[in-house]
Amino acid sequence: MHEVGLMENALAIALNYASRERASRIEQITLRIGDLSGVEPDALRFAFDVVTQGTIAERAKLIVESCPTLCFCHVCQTQFQPTQWDYECPTCQTWSMAIVQGKELELTSLEVS
Amino acid sequence: MCTDCGCSQVDTAKVQIEGEPHHHHHKHTHTIEVRERLLAKNDSFAMQNRDRFQSCGLLVLNIMSSPGSGKTTLIEQIAKSKGDRAHKVGVIVGDLATENDALRLKAAGATALQITTGTACHLEADMVSHAASHLYLTNLEILIVENVGNLVCPAAYDLGETLRVVLLSVTEGEDKPLKYPTAFQSADVVILSKIDLAEAVEFDRETAIANIRRMAPQAKLFEVSARKGLGMEAWLNYLQSLMLLEVCR
């Protein structure tokens, strides 16, 4: 898995924003991770502790907001949440792979001091 | 309230140190809205790659599958094509270790370059960019990136390809598209490989195709045995038609 690489990217983004704001510490990092992103939140947490060592984000709090998968049903014109293996609209039983949410891999916000 | 900075933190600890009139021990935290994609850097490299490949008129395939699904054998057959379908093929091969695949591909007539990724489970756009700078792109017609054998991680990384090709061999089980939705959802082409072994492994073709169609309705489907040459004509004709259409230009 590539959680360490992703966390290195997240840290680089965070350090960049923190230095722009002349912050001396990063207290909290919030990520948004989609269920379809192929990323394990627990592995992210582990990677976070490793990559932040010796940086101003060391001992920062990591918040991982998970994003459930959402599909759009073209028949009902509504969104629905598929189960892991089943992308059928619960109302009309039409199969839909029109994914509107679930692939997110994003750093949403930082708390700095 | 702290009289120096006006903050309203009540548990402020003020420490007076000689020579320093006012010293804070409390934290002034504030929130910064970021909303930046973790793969933004990769995506920008991918965009640069795409521009570069397009300016060379290259058709670029990013081939991904589990280990042992037949990626290298499939690419060997593309490189060995004769007549109208003979093209100058360049291959960038990603593997955790060994140069075996690159050697096989060179023997098949391709210009091949191996990226040994060590522990990395996928290729990233800047690795491809770096490797591509060692190839004479203007001398090539097709550039094939053979990704690291893995159906999870490579799916998240755009490499700047024209076509994303996902292989599923008949020995892997019919439900693989359901287990690895992200890879199949992102495919432009799905290739069912090793069909010559289907009977021996009691492969349920109908179920597998239904699963592929469900998870990857957007993808073109080919059924091949690269080793035995079955179904290869349709796949090679398709590549040929893309080159004639100049979709990559």
CSV table of C-alpha atoms in Angstrom, one decimal:
chain,number,residue,atom,x,y,z
A,1,MET,CA,0.0,0.0,0.0
A,2,HIS,CA,1.1,3.5,-0.6
A,3,GLU,CA,-0.2,5.3,2.6
A,4,VAL,CA,3.3,6.5,3.5
A,5,GLY,CA,3.7,8.2,0.1
A,6,LEU,CA,0.3,9.8,0.4
A,7,MET,CA,1.0,10.9,3.9
A,8,GLU,CA,4.3,12.4,2.7
A,9,ASN,CA,2.3,14.4,0.2
A,10,ALA,CA,-0.2,15.5,2.9
A,11,LEU,CA,2.6,16.6,5.1
A,12,ALA,CA,4.3,18.6,2.3
A,13,ILE,CA,1.0,20.4,1.6
A,14,ALA,CA,0.5,21.1,5.3
A,15,LEU,CA,4.0,22.4,5.9
A,16,ASN,CA,3.7,24.6,2.8
A,17,TYR,CA,0.4,26.2,4.2
A,18,ALA,CA,1.8,26.4,7.7
A,19,SER,CA,4.9,28.3,6.5
A,20,ARG,CA,2.9,30.7,4.5
A,21,GLU,CA,1.0,31.5,7.7
A,22,ARG,CA,4.2,31.7,9.6
A,23,ALA,CA,2.8,29.0,12.0
A,24,SER,CA,5.2,27.5,14.5
A,25,ARG,CA,3.2,24.3,15.0
A,26,ILE,CA,0.7,22.2,13.2
A,27,GLU,CA,-1.8,21.0,15.8
A,28,GLN,CA,-4.3,19.2,13.7
A,29,ILE,CA,-4.6,17.9,10.1
A,30,THR,CA,-8.0,16.9,8.7
A,31,LEU,CA,-8.2,14.5,5.7
A,32,ARG,CA,-11.2,13.5,3.6
A,33,ILE,CA,-10.8,9.9,2.3
A,34,GLY,CA,-13.3,8.3,0.0
A,35,ASP,CA,-14.3,4.6,0.5
A,36,LEU,CA,-13.2,3.9,-3.1
A,37,SER,CA,-9.8,5.5,-2.7
A,38,GLY,CA,-8.1,2.2,-1.9
A,39,VAL,CA,-6.6,3.7,1.3
A,40,GLU,CA,-6.8,2.2,4.7
A,41,PRO,CA,-7.3,4.9,7.4
A,42,ASP,CA,-5.4,2.8,10.0
A,43,ALA,CA,-2.4,2.6,7.7
A,44,LEU,CA,-2.7,6.4,7.2
A,45,ARG,CA,-2.5,7.0,10.9
A,46,PHE,CA,0.5,4.8,11.2
A,47,ALA,CA,2.2,6.5,8.3
A,48,PHE,CA,1.3,9.9,9.8
A,49,ASP,CA,3.2,9.2,13.0
A,50,VAL,CA,6.2,8.1,11.0
A,51,VAL,CA,6.4,10.9,8.5
A,52,THR,CA,5.7,13.8,10.9
A,53,GLN,CA,8.6,12.9,13.3
A,54,GLY,CA,11.0,15.8,13.7
A,55,THR,CA,8.7,18.2,11.9
A,56,ILE,CA,6.4,21.0,13.3
A,57,ALA,CA,3.5,18.5,12.8
A,58,GLU,CA,5.0,16.0,15.2
A,59,ARG,CA,2.3,14.9,17.7
A,60,ALA,CA,-0.4,16.7,15.7
A,61,LYS,CA,-3.9,15.2,15.8
A,62,LEU,CA,-4.9,13.4,12.6
A,63,ILE,CA,-8.6,13.5,11.8
A,64,VAL,CA,-9.7,11.2,8.9
A,65,GLU,CA,-13.2,11.9,7.7
A,66,SER,CA,-14.3,9.0,5.6
A,67,CYS,CA,-16.6,9.6,2.6
A,68,PRO,CA,-19.1,7.0,1.7
A,69,THR,CA,-19.6,6.1,-1.9
A,70,LEU,CA,-22.5,7.8,-3.6
A,71,CYS,CA,-23.9,6.9,-7.1
A,72,PHE,CA,-26.4,8.8,-9.2
A,73,CYS,CA,-29.4,7.0,-10.6
A,74,HIS,CA,-30.3,8.4,-14.0
A,75,VAL,CA,-33.7,6.9,-13.9
A,76,CYS,CA,-34.8,8.2,-10.4
A,77,GLN,CA,-32.6,11.3,-10.7
A,78,THR,CA,-31.4,10.7,-7.2
A,79,GLN,CA,-28.3,9.7,-5.4
A,80,PHE,CA,-27.9,6.4,-3.5
A,81,GLN,CA,-25.3,4.7,-1.4
A,82,PRO,CA,-24.3,1.4,-3.0
A,83,THR,CA,-23.2,-1.5,-0.8
A,84,GLN,CA,-19.7,-2.9,-1.3
A,85,TRP,CA,-20.6,-5.2,-4.2
A,86,ASP,CA,-23.9,-3.9,-5.3
A,87,TYR,CA,-24.4,-0.7,-7.3
A,88,GLU,CA,-28.1,-1.1,-7.8
A,89,CYS,CA,-30.5,1.8,-7.1
A,90,PRO,CA,-32.6,0.7,-4.1
A,91,THR,CA,-35.7,2.4,-5.6
A,92,CYS,CA,-35.7,1.2,-9.3
A,93,GLN,CA,-33.0,-1.6,-9.2
A,94,THR,CA,-31.1,0.1,-12.1
A,95,TRP,CA,-27.4,-0.6,-11.9
A,96,SER,CA,-25.4,2.7,-11.9
A,97,MET,CA,-21.6,3.3,-11.9
A,98,ALA,CA,-22.1,7.1,-12.0
A,99,ILE,CA,-19.9,7.7,-9.0
A,100,VAL,CA,-20.4,11.2,-7.5
A,101,GLN,CA,-18.5,10.7,-4.3
A,102,GLY,CA,-16.1,8.1,-2.8
A,103,LYS,CA,-12.8,8.7,-4.6
A,104,GLU,CA,-11.7,11.7,-2.4
A,105,LEU,CA,-8.1,11.9,-1.2
A,106,GLU,CA,-7.9,15.4,0.1
A,107,LEU,CA,-6.4,17.5,2.8
A,108,THR,CA,-9.3,19.6,3.9
A,109,SER,CA,-8.0,21.8,6.7
A,110,LEU,CA,-5.3,22.5,9.2
A,111,GLU,CA,-5.2,23.8,12.7
A,112,VAL,CA,-1.9,25.7,13.4
A,113,SER,CA,-0.5,27.8,16.2
B,1,MET,CA,-7.9,38.2,28.7
B,2,CYS,CA,-4.3,38.5,27.7
B,3,THR,CA,-3.5,42.2,27.6
B,4,ASP,CA,-0.8,41.9,25.0
B,5,CYS,CA,-2.6,40.1,22.3
B,6,GLY,CA,-6.2,40.4,23.3
B,7,CYS,CA,-6.9,36.6,23.0
B,8,SER,CA,-9.7,35.3,25.2
B,9,GLN,CA,-8.0,32.1,26.4
B,10,VAL,CA,-8.6,31.8,30.1
B,11,ASP,CA,-6.1,29.2,31.1
B,12,THR,CA,-3.3,31.4,29.9
B,13,ALA,CA,0.0,30.9,31.6
B,14,LYS,CA,2.1,33.9,31.7
B,15,VAL,CA,5.7,33.6,32.6
B,16,GLN,CA,7.8,36.5,33.5
B,17,ILE,CA,11.5,36.1,32.5
B,18,GLU,CA,14.0,38.6,33.2
B,19,GLY,CA,14.7,40.8,30.2
B,20,GLU,CA,11.6,39.5,28.4
B,21,PRO,CA,8.6,41.6,29.4
B,22,HIS,CA,5.9,39.2,28.3
B,23,HIS,CA,6.0,35.6,27.5
B,24,HIS,CA,3.2,33.4,26.3
B,25,HIS,CA,2.8,29.7,27.0
B,26,HIS,CA,-0.7,29.4,25.6
B,27,LYS,CA,-1.4,28.5,22.0
B,28,HIS,CA,-3.1,30.8,19.5
B,29,THR,CA,-4.5,28.2,17.2
B,30,HIS,CA,-6.4,29.0,14.0
B,31,THR,CA,-7.8,26.9,11.2
B,32,ILE,CA,-6.6,27.1,7.6
B,33,GLU,CA,-9.0,25.8,4.9
B,34,VAL,CA,-6.9,23.8,2.4
B,35,ARG,CA,-9.0,21.5,0.3
B,36,GLU,CA,-6.1,20.2,-1.7
B,37,ARG,CA,-5.9,16.8,-3.3
B,38,LEU,CA,-3.1,14.6,-2.0
B,39,LEU,CA,-2.3,13.5,-5.5
B,40,ALA,CA,-2.3,17.1,-6.9
B,41,LYS,CA,1.5,16.8,-7.6
B,42,ASN,CA,1.1,13.5,-9.4
B,43,ASP,CA,-1.8,14.9,-11.5
B,44,SER,CA,0.3,17.9,-12.6
B,45,PHE,CA,3.1,15.6,-13.7
B,46,ALA,CA,0.5,13.4,-15.5
B,47,MET,CA,-0.8,16.5,-17.4
B,48,GLN,CA,2.8,17.4,-18.4
B,49,ASN,CA,3.3,13.8,-19.6
B,50,ARG,CA,0.1,13.8,-21.6
B,51,ASP,CA,1.1,17.1,-23.3
B,52,ARG,CA,4.5,15.7,-24.1
B,53,PHE,CA,3.1,12.3,-25.4
B,54,GLN,CA,0.5,14.1,-27.5
B,55,SER,CA,3.1,16.4,-29.1
B,56,CYS,CA,5.0,13.2,-30.2
B,57,GLY,CA,1.8,11.7,-31.6
B,58,LEU,CA,2.2,8.7,-29.2
B,59,LEU,CA,-0.5,6.2,-28.3
B,60,VAL,CA,0.2,5.5,-24.6
B,61,LEU,CA,-1.2,2.5,-22.7
B,62,ASN,CA,-1.1,2.1,-19.0
B,63,ILE,CA,-1.6,-1.6,-18.4
B,64,MET,CA,-2.5,-2.8,-14.9
B,65,SER,CA,-3.5,-6.1,-13.4
B,66,SER,CA,-2.7,-8.5,-10.5
B,67,PRO,CA,0.8,-10.2,-10.7
B,68,GLY,CA,0.9,-12.9,-13.3
B,69,SER,CA,-2.2,-12.0,-15.3
B,70,GLY,CA,-0.2,-11.9,-18.6
B,71,LYS,CA,0.7,-8.2,-19.0
B,72,THR,CA,4.2,-8.9,-20.3
B,73,THR,CA,3.1,-11.7,-22.7
B,74,LEU,CA,0.4,-9.4,-24.1
B,75,ILE,CA,3.0,-6.6,-24.6
B,76,GLU,CA,5.4,-9.1,-26.3
B,77,GLN,CA,2.7,-9.9,-28.8
B,78,ILE,CA,2.1,-6.2,-29.6
B,79,ALA,CA,5.8,-5.7,-30.1
B,80,LYS,CA,6.1,-8.8,-32.3
B,81,SER,CA,3.2,-7.7,-34.6
B,82,LYS,CA,4.0,-7.9,-38.3
B,83,GLY,CA,2.8,-6.2,-41.5
B,84,ASP,CA,0.4,-3.2,-41.2
B,85,ARG,CA,0.3,-3.6,-37.4
B,86,ALA,CA,4.0,-3.5,-36.9
B,87,HIS,CA,4.8,-0.5,-34.8
B,88,LYS,CA,7.7,0.9,-33.0
B,89,VAL,CA,6.9,0.0,-29.4
B,90,GLY,CA,8.5,1.5,-26.3
B,91,VAL,CA,7.8,-0.1,-22.9
B,92,ILE,CA,8.3,1.3,-19.4
B,93,VAL,CA,8.1,-1.6,-17.0
B,94,GLY,CA,7.5,-1.2,-13.3
B,95,ASP,CA,8.5,-4.0,-11.0
B,96,LEU,CA,9.5,-4.3,-7.4
B,97,ALA,CA,12.7,-6.0,-8.4
B,98,THR,CA,14.5,-7.8,-11.3
B,99,GLU,CA,14.9,-6.7,-14.9
B,100,ASN,CA,13.4,-10.0,-16.3
B,101,ASP,CA,10.4,-8.3,-17.9
B,102,ALA,CA,12.5,-5.7,-19.7
B,103,LEU,CA,14.8,-8.4,-21.0
B,104,ARG,CA,11.8,-10.4,-22.4
B,105,LEU,CA,10.4,-7.3,-24.0
B,106,LYS,CA,13.7,-6.3,-25.6
B,107,ALA,CA,13.9,-9.9,-27.0
B,108,ALA,CA,10.5,-9.3,-28.6
B,109,GLY,CA,11.7,-6.2,-30.4
B,110,ALA,CA,10.6,-3.4,-28.1
B,111,THR,CA,12.7,-0.7,-26.7
B,112,ALA,CA,12.2,-1.4,-23.0
B,113,LEU,CA,13.2,0.3,-19.8
B,114,GLN,CA,12.8,-1.2,-16.4
B,115,ILE,CA,11.9,0.9,-13.3
B,116,THR,CA,12.6,-1.2,-10.3
B,117,THR,CA,10.4,0.4,-7.6
B,118,GLY,CA,11.9,-1.3,-4.6
B,119,THR,CA,8.9,-1.2,-2.2
B,120,ALA,CA,6.6,1.1,-4.2
B,121,CYS,CA,3.5,-0.7,-5.2
B,122,HIS,CA,2.6,1.4,-8.2
B,123,LEU,CA,4.1,3.8,-10.7
B,124,GLU,CA,3.7,7.5,-10.4
B,125,ALA,CA,3.7,10.1,-13.2
B,126,ASP,CA,7.1,11.6,-12.3
B,127,MET,CA,8.7,8.1,-12.5
B,128,VAL,CA,7.2,7.7,-16.0
B,129,SER,CA,8.3,11.2,-16.9
B,130,HIS,CA,11.9,10.4,-15.8
B,131,ALA,CA,11.9,7.0,-17.6
B,132,ALA,CA,10.4,8.6,-20.8
B,133,SER,CA,13.3,11.1,-21.0
B,134,HIS,CA,15.6,8.1,-21.5
B,135,LEU,CA,13.6,6.9,-24.5
B,136,TYR,CA,13.6,8.6,-28.0
B,137,LEU,CA,9.9,9.3,-27.9
B,138,THR,CA,9.8,10.7,-31.4
B,139,ASN,CA,11.1,7.4,-32.8
B,140,LEU,CA,8.2,5.5,-31.2
B,141,GLU,CA,4.5,5.0,-32.2
B,142,ILE,CA,3.2,3.2,-29.1
B,143,LEU,CA,4.5,3.7,-25.6
B,144,ILE,CA,3.3,1.0,-23.1
B,145,VAL,CA,3.6,1.4,-19.4
B,146,GLU,CA,3.5,-1.9,-17.7
B,147,ASN,CA,2.4,-1.0,-14.2
B,148,VAL,CA,3.4,-2.9,-11.0
B,149,GLY,CA,1.3,-6.0,-10.6
B,150,ASN,CA,-1.3,-4.8,-8.2
B,151,LEU,CA,-5.0,-4.0,-8.7
B,152,VAL,CA,-5.3,-1.5,-5.8
B,153,CYS,CA,-2.7,1.2,-5.8
B,154,PRO,CA,-1.9,1.9,-9.5
B,155,ALA,CA,-5.6,2.7,-10.1
B,156,ALA,CA,-5.3,6.0,-8.1
B,157,TYR,CA,-2.4,7.3,-10.2
B,158,ASP,CA,-2.9,9.0,-13.6
B,159,LEU,CA,0.3,8.6,-15.6
B,160,GLY,CA,-0.7,10.7,-18.6
B,161,GLU,CA,-1.8,7.7,-20.6
B,162,THR,CA,-4.2,7.7,-23.6
B,163,LEU,CA,-5.8,4.4,-22.6
B,164,ARG,CA,-6.0,2.6,-19.3
B,165,VAL,CA,-6.0,-1.2,-19.9
B,166,VAL,CA,-7.0,-3.6,-17.1
B,167,LEU,CA,-6.2,-7.3,-17.5
B,168,LEU,CA,-8.1,-10.1,-15.8
B,169,SER,CA,-6.9,-13.6,-16.4
B,170,VAL,CA,-9.3,-16.6,-16.3
B,171,THR,CA,-7.3,-18.1,-13.5
B,172,GLU,CA,-8.1,-15.3,-11.1
B,173,GLY,CA,-11.8,-15.8,-10.5
B,174,GLU,CA,-14.9,-14.3,-11.9
B,175,ASP,CA,-15.6,-11.9,-9.0
B,176,LYS,CA,-12.4,-9.9,-9.3
B,177,PRO,CA,-14.1,-6.9,-10.9
B,178,LEU,CA,-16.4,-6.7,-7.8
B,179,LYS,CA,-13.5,-6.9,-5.4
B,180,TYR,CA,-11.4,-4.2,-7.1
B,181,PRO,CA,-14.0,-1.7,-8.2
B,182,THR,CA,-11.7,1.3,-8.5
B,183,ALA,CA,-9.4,-0.3,-11.0
B,184,PHE,CA,-12.2,-1.6,-13.2
B,185,GLN,CA,-14.2,1.6,-13.0
B,186,SER,CA,-11.2,3.6,-14.3
B,187,ALA,CA,-10.5,1.2,-17.3
B,188,ASP,CA,-10.9,2.2,-20.9
B,189,VAL,CA,-10.3,-1.4,-21.9
B,190,VAL,CA,-10.7,-4.6,-20.0
B,191,ILE,CA,-8.9,-7.7,-21.4
B,192,LEU,CA,-9.9,-11.1,-20.3
B,193,SER,CA,-6.6,-13.0,-20.7
B,194,LYS,CA,-5.4,-16.6,-20.8
B,195,ILE,CA,-8.7,-17.8,-22.3
B,196,ASP,CA,-7.0,-20.9,-23.5
B,197,LEU,CA,-6.9,-22.1,-19.9
B,198,ALA,CA,-10.6,-21.3,-19.3
B,199,GLU,CA,-11.8,-24.9,-19.5
B,200,ALA,CA,-9.1,-26.3,-17.4
B,201,VAL,CA,-9.9,-23.9,-14.5
B,202,GLU,CA,-13.7,-24.3,-15.0
B,203,PHE,CA,-13.9,-20.6,-15.7
B,204,ASP,CA,-17.5,-19.2,-15.7
B,205,ARG,CA,-17.2,-16.9,-18.6
B,206,GLU,CA,-20.8,-15.5,-18.5
B,207,THR,CA,-20.5,-14.5,-14.8
B,208,ALA,CA,-17.1,-12.9,-15.3
B,209,ILE,CA,-18.3,-10.9,-18.3
B,210,ALA,CA,-21.5,-9.8,-16.5
B,211,ASN,CA,-19.3,-8.6,-13.6
B,212,ILE,CA,-17.0,-6.7,-16.0
B,213,ARG,CA,-19.9,-5.2,-17.7
B,214,ARG,CA,-21.4,-4.1,-14.4
B,215,MET,CA,-18.3,-2.6,-12.9
B,216,ALA,CA,-16.9,-1.2,-16.1
B,217,PRO,CA,-19.8,-0.4,-18.5
B,218,GLN,CA,-17.6,2.2,-20.2
B,219,ALA,CA,-14.8,-0.2,-21.1
B,220,LYS,CA,-14.2,-2.1,-24.4
B,221,LEU,CA,-13.8,-5.8,-23.7
B,222,PHE,CA,-11.5,-8.2,-25.5
B,223,GLU,CA,-11.0,-11.9,-24.8
B,224,VAL,CA,-7.5,-13.1,-25.6
B,225,SER,CA,-4.8,-15.7,-25.2
B,226,ALA,CA,-1.6,-13.8,-26.0
B,227,ARG,CA,0.4,-17.1,-25.8
B,228,LYS,CA,-1.9,-19.0,-28.2
B,229,GLY,CA,-2.8,-16.0,-30.4
B,230,LEU,CA,-6.5,-16.3,-29.7
B,231,GLY,CA,-8.5,-13.1,-30.0
B,232,MET,CA,-5.4,-11.1,-30.6
B,233,GLU,CA,-6.5,-9.9,-34.0
B,234,ALA,CA,-9.4,-7.9,-32.7
B,235,TRP,CA,-7.3,-6.3,-30.0
B,236,LEU,CA,-4.5,-5.4,-32.3
B,237,ASN,CA,-7.0,-4.1,-34.9
B,238,TYR,CA,-8.4,-1.9,-32.2
B,239,LEU,CA,-5.0,-0.5,-31.4
B,240,GLN,CA,-4.4,0.0,-35.1
B,241,SER,CA,-7.7,1.9,-35.5
B,242,LEU,CA,-6.8,4.2,-32.6
B,243,MET,CA,-3.5,5.0,-34.3
B,244,LEU,CA,-5.2,5.7,-37.6
B,245,LEU,CA,-7.8,7.9,-35.9
B,246,GLU,CA,-4.9,9.7,-34.2
B,247,VAL,CA,-6.8,9.9,-31.0
B,248,CYS,CA,-3.5,10.5,-29.3
B,249,ARG,CA,-2.7,13.5,-31.4
